[in-house]
Amino acid sequence: MTTSIAGGSSNLHYRLSFCQAKGCGQTSRISSLTFNGCLRNDISWSDGLSKLLKFQRHKFSRSTISKNWKPLGTRKVSVSSCLRDSTVKYFDFAVIGSGVAGLRYALEVAKYGTVAVITKAEPHESNTNYAQGGVSAVLSPSDSVESHMQDTMVAGAYLCDEETVRVVCTEGPDRIRELIAMGAMFDHGEDGNLHLAREGGHSHHRIVHAADMTGREIERALLEAVVNDPNISVFEHHFAIDLLTSQDSPDMVCHGVDTLNTETQQVVRFISKVTLLASGGAGHIYPSTTNPQVATGDGMAMAHRAQAVISNMEFVQFHPTALADEGLPIKPIIARENAFLITEAVRGDGGILYNLDWERFMPLYDERAELAPRDVVARSIDDQLKKRCEKYVLLDISHKPREKILSHFPNIAAECLHYGLDITRQPIPVVPAAHYMCGGVRAGLQGETNVQGLYVAGEVACTGLHGANRLASNSLLEALVFARRAVQPSIDHMKSSSLDLSASNWWARPVVPHSLGSNVMDDVLRKTREVRKELQAIMWKYVGIVRSTTRLETAEVEINELEAQWEKCLFEKGWEQTMVGLEACEMRNLFCCAKLVVSSALARHESRGLHYTIDFPHLEESKRLPTVILPSLVNNNTWSSRQLHKQVIF
């Protein structure tokens, strides 16, 4: 049984719901059962998580990188960090992901022990590197923490956890100052102060930015600091396969992670005292996403298989304005791997949305017009496209001074000009694309999860900050704040733990399928790529910006059938339970995340924030509850749901 619980916000009742489960996160209809009693108003999301888990246990016992950069996977590591066996490595801290959350955390914990930063591709290839707009923080005398909090809560449709929001908005300015001290260079105005932009949903100018390449600049500064830290080793092109767990009644404990070196095709096992999961989102469950190719939901799926609690997966943010290649004067010769983002700041700077008849339409949907929160703008564009049978709308900033446009949006201007479009004179064709997962692995106020020794930060986490919809430029802020907050409890856990040198033998070893031969593997890869596109098509058709119960139920059935067919095909070709490969493992993670999104969407019988369903079109105050999926204790032997759990009990 998978148990889905709505609960955890500071002033909300728990509602316990039992759902039938099959595989990774799939649930049937929900029946409601009130958890006796309500939480005090002063109980936080973190406290709520603790109480929820106690109940559970009782019940269920490519950018410009520094010229000095070089792969750190080859850096010599001290004998205390790893054994001579190159396939097993021992570290005090293992960090999965090299975005802002992972790198910022690594730099802090490296003061106390050895750190392995494990990254799927190049270290800079992360959602951070593609973040254009900036980081929101209260840095102006005319602004206030209370105002930032209010904007966050409004955008999140009041599903945000108030204590989490206060913590992030209060601590955010110090995190920005730390980045500046580390060498991050943000734009300044003529008065010498930081230039603060404004984006949709914000009542004040509070967005710190580096033109339209803010994430890239933050990543540059952090990577340079990592290069110069002797306690940090970066293992690039290491794909995280599964977390290594054991049961220490009543707790699940994480001991590290198995990875696949995708260049050598060798499985490398990392044993660590503490693991931080900072692996980003799952945009590639949809056919069009602003996320890089690495965003296949690996962390969320691994954590789910490792019995971590998952929350709010129905809230998938579609960015309203991704570049619509079909509307460009010169079409790209090769289809993009990910959609090119047109930052929210274009609308914040006065950009106006029009349909193809040059009719401005946003005032018809919301009095805030182009500055409405992203969920409102995305639904408005979606409605225009469906009503008018068109494939994109127009975003026009050409009425602004040419110099201002080119100075604020040089990256966007250059990309569009490459395809024959001058944004200083012509409108930009745009269309919504999957952008950000507001849900993820449920975390407390210090990034802790219900799995001992496992912490989360960044997009993979659900901290309670975003609620039902993320406020623009709050993502980098959240990553910085929670990466820093996870440091002290991680250090405490590290100091109280010891590394068992025999631990590497506790789990069965994954196997790279060399024995299948190149012809069979070519067939497996071809089939997997076809299935990936089919899954993405199902998600866009049935689990997109506007949903219905019928469409969600159809998606549930079709995804299960597709996954079963795919696994059957693999095993008929000789695939075995212990076998792993990059694209196959990504595929099982995409299936897992897709099913978690569908299950959570079916559980929410209202429209709130990013989740809009025509069957329940209104907000329901009684349903203002997070959606929570508890671990399944059913031993599911399918390959997709297999986890690396300790086999030998000592």
PDB file of C-alpha atoms in Angstrom, residues 502-642:
ATOM      1  CA  SER A 502      32.826  -3.631   4.732  1.00  0.00           C
ATOM      2  CA  ALA A 503      29.746  -1.572   3.858  1.00  0.00           C
ATOM      3  CA  SER A 504      30.403  -1.810   0.140  1.00  0.00           C
ATOM      4  CA  ASN A 505      29.454  -5.493   0.286  1.00  0.00           C
ATOM      5  CA  TRP A 506      26.032  -4.918   1.812  1.00  0.00           C
ATOM      6  CA  TRP A 507      24.261  -4.434  -1.513  1.00  0.00           C
ATOM      7  CA  ALA A 508      24.102  -6.354  -4.761  1.00  0.00           C
ATOM      8  CA  ARG A 509      26.257  -4.768  -7.447  1.00  0.00           C
ATOM      9  CA  PRO A 510      24.560  -3.270 -10.514  1.00  0.00           C
ATOM     10  CA  VAL A 511      25.881  -4.708 -13.762  1.00  0.00           C
ATOM     11  CA  VAL A 512      26.519  -2.960 -17.077  1.00  0.00           C
ATOM     12  CA  PRO A 513      24.936  -5.196 -19.782  1.00  0.00           C
ATOM     13  CA  HIS A 514      28.049  -5.845 -21.888  1.00  0.00           C
ATOM     14  CA  SER A 515      26.966  -9.480 -22.211  1.00  0.00           C
ATOM     15  CA  LEU A 516      23.932  -8.560 -24.321  1.00  0.00           C
ATOM     16  CA  GLY A 517      26.042  -7.513 -27.297  1.00  0.00           C
ATOM     17  CA  SER A 518      25.956  -4.338 -29.377  1.00  0.00           C
ATOM     18  CA  ASN A 519      23.047  -5.367 -31.623  1.00  0.00           C
ATOM     19  CA  VAL A 520      20.756  -6.119 -28.688  1.00  0.00           C
ATOM     20  CA  MET A 521      21.778  -2.923 -26.915  1.00  0.00           C
ATOM     21  CA  ASP A 522      21.064  -0.910 -30.057  1.00  0.00           C
ATOM     22  CA  ASP A 523      17.558  -2.398 -30.071  1.00  0.00           C
ATOM     23  CA  VAL A 524      17.116  -1.607 -26.373  1.00  0.00           C
ATOM     24  CA  LEU A 525      18.233   1.999 -26.877  1.00  0.00           C
ATOM     25  CA  ARG A 526      16.015   2.441 -29.930  1.00  0.00           C
ATOM     26  CA  LYS A 527      12.993   1.111 -28.075  1.00  0.00           C
ATOM     27  CA  THR A 528      13.762   3.198 -24.988  1.00  0.00           C
ATOM     28  CA  ARG A 529      13.955   6.402 -27.022  1.00  0.00           C
ATOM     29  CA  GLU A 530      10.640   5.612 -28.699  1.00  0.00           C
ATOM     30  CA  VAL A 531       9.021   4.926 -25.316  1.00  0.00           C
ATOM     31  CA  ARG A 532      10.432   8.150 -23.892  1.00  0.00           C
ATOM     32  CA  LYS A 533       8.726  10.162 -26.627  1.00  0.00           C
ATOM     33  CA  GLU A 534       5.480   8.240 -26.102  1.00  0.00           C
ATOM     34  CA  LEU A 535       5.530   8.968 -22.365  1.00  0.00           C
ATOM     35  CA  GLN A 536       6.178  12.669 -22.996  1.00  0.00           C
ATOM     36  CA  ALA A 537       3.285  12.794 -25.470  1.00  0.00           C
ATOM     37  CA  ILE A 538       0.934  11.186 -22.930  1.00  0.00           C
ATOM     38  CA  MET A 539       1.954  13.677 -20.245  1.00  0.00           C
ATOM     39  CA  TRP A 540       1.446  16.703 -22.511  1.00  0.00           C
ATOM     40  CA  LYS A 541      -1.882  15.445 -23.851  1.00  0.00           C
ATOM     41  CA  TYR A 542      -3.448  14.398 -20.545  1.00  0.00           C
ATOM     42  CA  VAL A 543      -1.419  16.006 -17.723  1.00  0.00           C
ATOM     43  CA  GLY A 544      -0.667  19.449 -19.118  1.00  0.00           C
ATOM     44  CA  ILE A 545      -1.649  22.986 -18.139  1.00  0.00           C
ATOM     45  CA  VAL A 546      -5.397  22.215 -17.998  1.00  0.00           C
ATOM     46  CA  ARG A 547      -6.501  18.811 -16.697  1.00  0.00           C
ATOM     47  CA  SER A 548      -9.585  16.694 -16.059  1.00  0.00           C
ATOM     48  CA  THR A 549     -10.248  13.548 -14.059  1.00  0.00           C
ATOM     49  CA  THR A 550     -10.963  11.558 -17.209  1.00  0.00           C
ATOM     50  CA  ARG A 551      -7.732  12.663 -18.865  1.00  0.00           C
ATOM     51  CA  LEU A 552      -5.706  11.943 -15.724  1.00  0.00           C
ATOM     52  CA  GLU A 553      -7.233   8.459 -15.427  1.00  0.00           C
ATOM     53  CA  THR A 554      -6.451   7.837 -19.091  1.00  0.00           C
ATOM     54  CA  ALA A 555      -2.870   8.918 -18.500  1.00  0.00           C
ATOM     55  CA  GLU A 556      -2.622   6.576 -15.520  1.00  0.00           C
ATOM     56  CA  VAL A 557      -3.701   3.577 -17.581  1.00  0.00           C
ATOM     57  CA  GLU A 558      -1.608   4.414 -20.635  1.00  0.00           C
ATOM     58  CA  ILE A 559       1.555   5.078 -18.608  1.00  0.00           C
ATOM     59  CA  ASN A 560       1.233   1.757 -16.776  1.00  0.00           C
ATOM     60  CA  GLU A 561       0.667  -0.114 -20.018  1.00  0.00           C
ATOM     61  CA  LEU A 562       3.571   1.627 -21.710  1.00  0.00           C
ATOM     62  CA  GLU A 563       5.923   0.874 -18.822  1.00  0.00           C
ATOM     63  CA  ALA A 564       4.869  -2.788 -18.746  1.00  0.00           C
ATOM     64  CA  GLN A 565       5.418  -3.120 -22.496  1.00  0.00           C
ATOM     65  CA  TRP A 566       8.821  -1.488 -22.257  1.00  0.00           C
ATOM     66  CA  GLU A 567      10.007  -3.715 -19.409  1.00  0.00           C
ATOM     67  CA  LYS A 568       8.680  -6.808 -21.185  1.00  0.00           C
ATOM     68  CA  CYS A 569      10.654  -5.830 -24.272  1.00  0.00           C
ATOM     69  CA  LEU A 570      13.822  -5.333 -22.220  1.00  0.00           C
ATOM     70  CA  PHE A 571      13.598  -8.681 -20.456  1.00  0.00           C
ATOM     71  CA  GLU A 572      12.761 -10.533 -23.657  1.00  0.00           C
ATOM     72  CA  LYS A 573      16.053  -9.239 -25.021  1.00  0.00           C
ATOM     73  CA  GLY A 574      17.956 -10.611 -22.019  1.00  0.00           C
ATOM     74  CA  TRP A 575      17.883  -7.647 -19.651  1.00  0.00           C
ATOM     75  CA  GLU A 576      18.198  -8.687 -16.004  1.00  0.00           C
ATOM     76  CA  GLN A 577      17.154  -7.129 -12.684  1.00  0.00           C
ATOM     77  CA  THR A 578      20.681  -6.039 -11.785  1.00  0.00           C
ATOM     78  CA  MET A 579      21.461  -4.451 -15.157  1.00  0.00           C
ATOM     79  CA  VAL A 580      21.843  -0.696 -15.551  1.00  0.00           C
ATOM     80  CA  GLY A 581      22.397   1.716 -18.407  1.00  0.00           C
ATOM     81  CA  LEU A 582      22.107   5.491 -18.650  1.00  0.00           C
ATOM     82  CA  GLU A 583      19.079   5.788 -20.926  1.00  0.00           C
ATOM     83  CA  ALA A 584      17.278   2.805 -19.420  1.00  0.00           C
ATOM     84  CA  CYS A 585      17.733   4.145 -15.884  1.00  0.00           C
ATOM     85  CA  GLU A 586      16.615   7.603 -16.979  1.00  0.00           C
ATOM     86  CA  MET A 587      13.540   5.995 -18.504  1.00  0.00           C
ATOM     87  CA  ARG A 588      12.534   4.243 -15.288  1.00  0.00           C
ATOM     88  CA  ASN A 589      13.004   7.542 -13.428  1.00  0.00           C
ATOM     89  CA  LEU A 590      10.824   9.386 -15.945  1.00  0.00           C
ATOM     90  CA  PHE A 591       8.122   6.734 -15.536  1.00  0.00           C
ATOM     91  CA  CYS A 592       8.331   7.062 -11.756  1.00  0.00           C
ATOM     92  CA  CYS A 593       8.043  10.863 -11.761  1.00  0.00           C
ATOM     93  CA  ALA A 594       5.239  10.836 -14.314  1.00  0.00           C
ATOM     94  CA  LYS A 595       3.237   8.449 -12.143  1.00  0.00           C
ATOM     95  CA  LEU A 596       3.886  10.538  -9.045  1.00  0.00           C
ATOM     96  CA  VAL A 597       2.563  13.626 -10.854  1.00  0.00           C
ATOM     97  CA  VAL A 598      -0.557  11.803 -12.066  1.00  0.00           C
ATOM     98  CA  SER A 599      -1.230  10.246  -8.645  1.00  0.00           C
ATOM     99  CA  SER A 600      -0.924  13.578  -6.879  1.00  0.00           C
ATOM    100  CA  ALA A 601      -3.069  15.323  -9.487  1.00  0.00           C
ATOM    101  CA  LEU A 602      -5.835  12.741  -9.076  1.00  0.00           C
ATOM    102  CA  ALA A 603      -5.692  13.247  -5.316  1.00  0.00           C
ATOM    103  CA  ARG A 604      -6.384  17.006  -5.507  1.00  0.00           C
ATOM    104  CA  HIS A 605     -10.096  17.693  -5.966  1.00  0.00           C
ATOM    105  CA  GLU A 606      -9.798  21.433  -6.482  1.00  0.00           C
ATOM    106  CA  SER A 607      -7.991  23.871  -8.752  1.00  0.00           C
ATOM    107  CA  ARG A 608      -5.143  25.582  -6.977  1.00  0.00           C
ATOM    108  CA  GLY A 609      -2.118  27.300  -8.449  1.00  0.00           C
ATOM    109  CA  LEU A 610      -0.481  25.206 -11.141  1.00  0.00           C
ATOM    110  CA  HIS A 611      -3.014  22.393 -10.838  1.00  0.00           C
ATOM    111  CA  TYR A 612      -6.118  23.367 -12.804  1.00  0.00           C
ATOM    112  CA  THR A 613      -8.837  20.788 -13.481  1.00  0.00           C
ATOM    113  CA  ILE A 614     -12.110  21.459 -15.248  1.00  0.00           C
ATOM    114  CA  ASP A 615     -13.892  18.985 -12.952  1.00  0.00           C
ATOM    115  CA  PHE A 616     -13.022  20.991  -9.824  1.00  0.00           C
ATOM    116  CA  PRO A 617     -12.487  24.521 -11.166  1.00  0.00           C
ATOM    117  CA  HIS A 618     -12.568  26.378  -7.852  1.00  0.00           C
ATOM    118  CA  LEU A 619     -10.419  26.759  -4.759  1.00  0.00           C
ATOM    119  CA  GLU A 620     -11.663  24.773  -1.772  1.00  0.00           C
ATOM    120  CA  GLU A 621     -10.423  26.011   1.592  1.00  0.00           C
ATOM    121  CA  SER A 622     -11.023  22.592   3.169  1.00  0.00           C
ATOM    122  CA  LYS A 623      -8.596  21.111   0.613  1.00  0.00           C
ATOM    123  CA  ARG A 624      -5.790  23.592   1.257  1.00  0.00           C
ATOM    124  CA  LEU A 625      -3.494  20.720   2.191  1.00  0.00           C
ATOM    125  CA  PRO A 626      -0.202  19.463   0.764  1.00  0.00           C
ATOM    126  CA  THR A 627      -0.382  16.194  -1.121  1.00  0.00           C
ATOM    127  CA  VAL A 628       1.956  13.643   0.454  1.00  0.00           C
ATOM    128  CA  ILE A 629       2.883  10.200  -0.851  1.00  0.00           C
ATOM    129  CA  LEU A 630       4.331   7.932   1.806  1.00  0.00           C
ATOM    130  CA  PRO A 631       6.636   5.048   0.896  1.00  0.00           C
ATOM    131  CA  SER A 632       5.245   1.779  -0.352  1.00  0.00           C
ATOM    132  CA  LEU A 633       6.197  -1.195   1.810  1.00  0.00           C
ATOM    133  CA  VAL A 634       5.115  -3.692  -0.840  1.00  0.00           C
ATOM    134  CA  ASN A 635       8.042  -5.667  -2.251  1.00  0.00           C
ATOM    135  CA  ASN A 636       7.646  -4.908  -5.918  1.00  0.00           C
ATOM    136  CA  ASN A 637      10.075  -6.956  -7.960  1.00  0.00           C
ATOM    137  CA  THR A 638       9.732  -5.064 -11.212  1.00  0.00           C
ATOM    138  CA  TRP A 639      12.964  -3.554 -12.475  1.00  0.00           C
ATOM    139  CA  SER A 640      11.539  -0.014 -12.413  1.00  0.00           C
ATOM    140  CA  SER A 641      10.762  -0.124  -8.701  1.00  0.00           C
ATOM    141  CA  ARG A 642      13.870  -2.008  -7.592  1.00  0.00           C
TER     142      ARG A 642
END
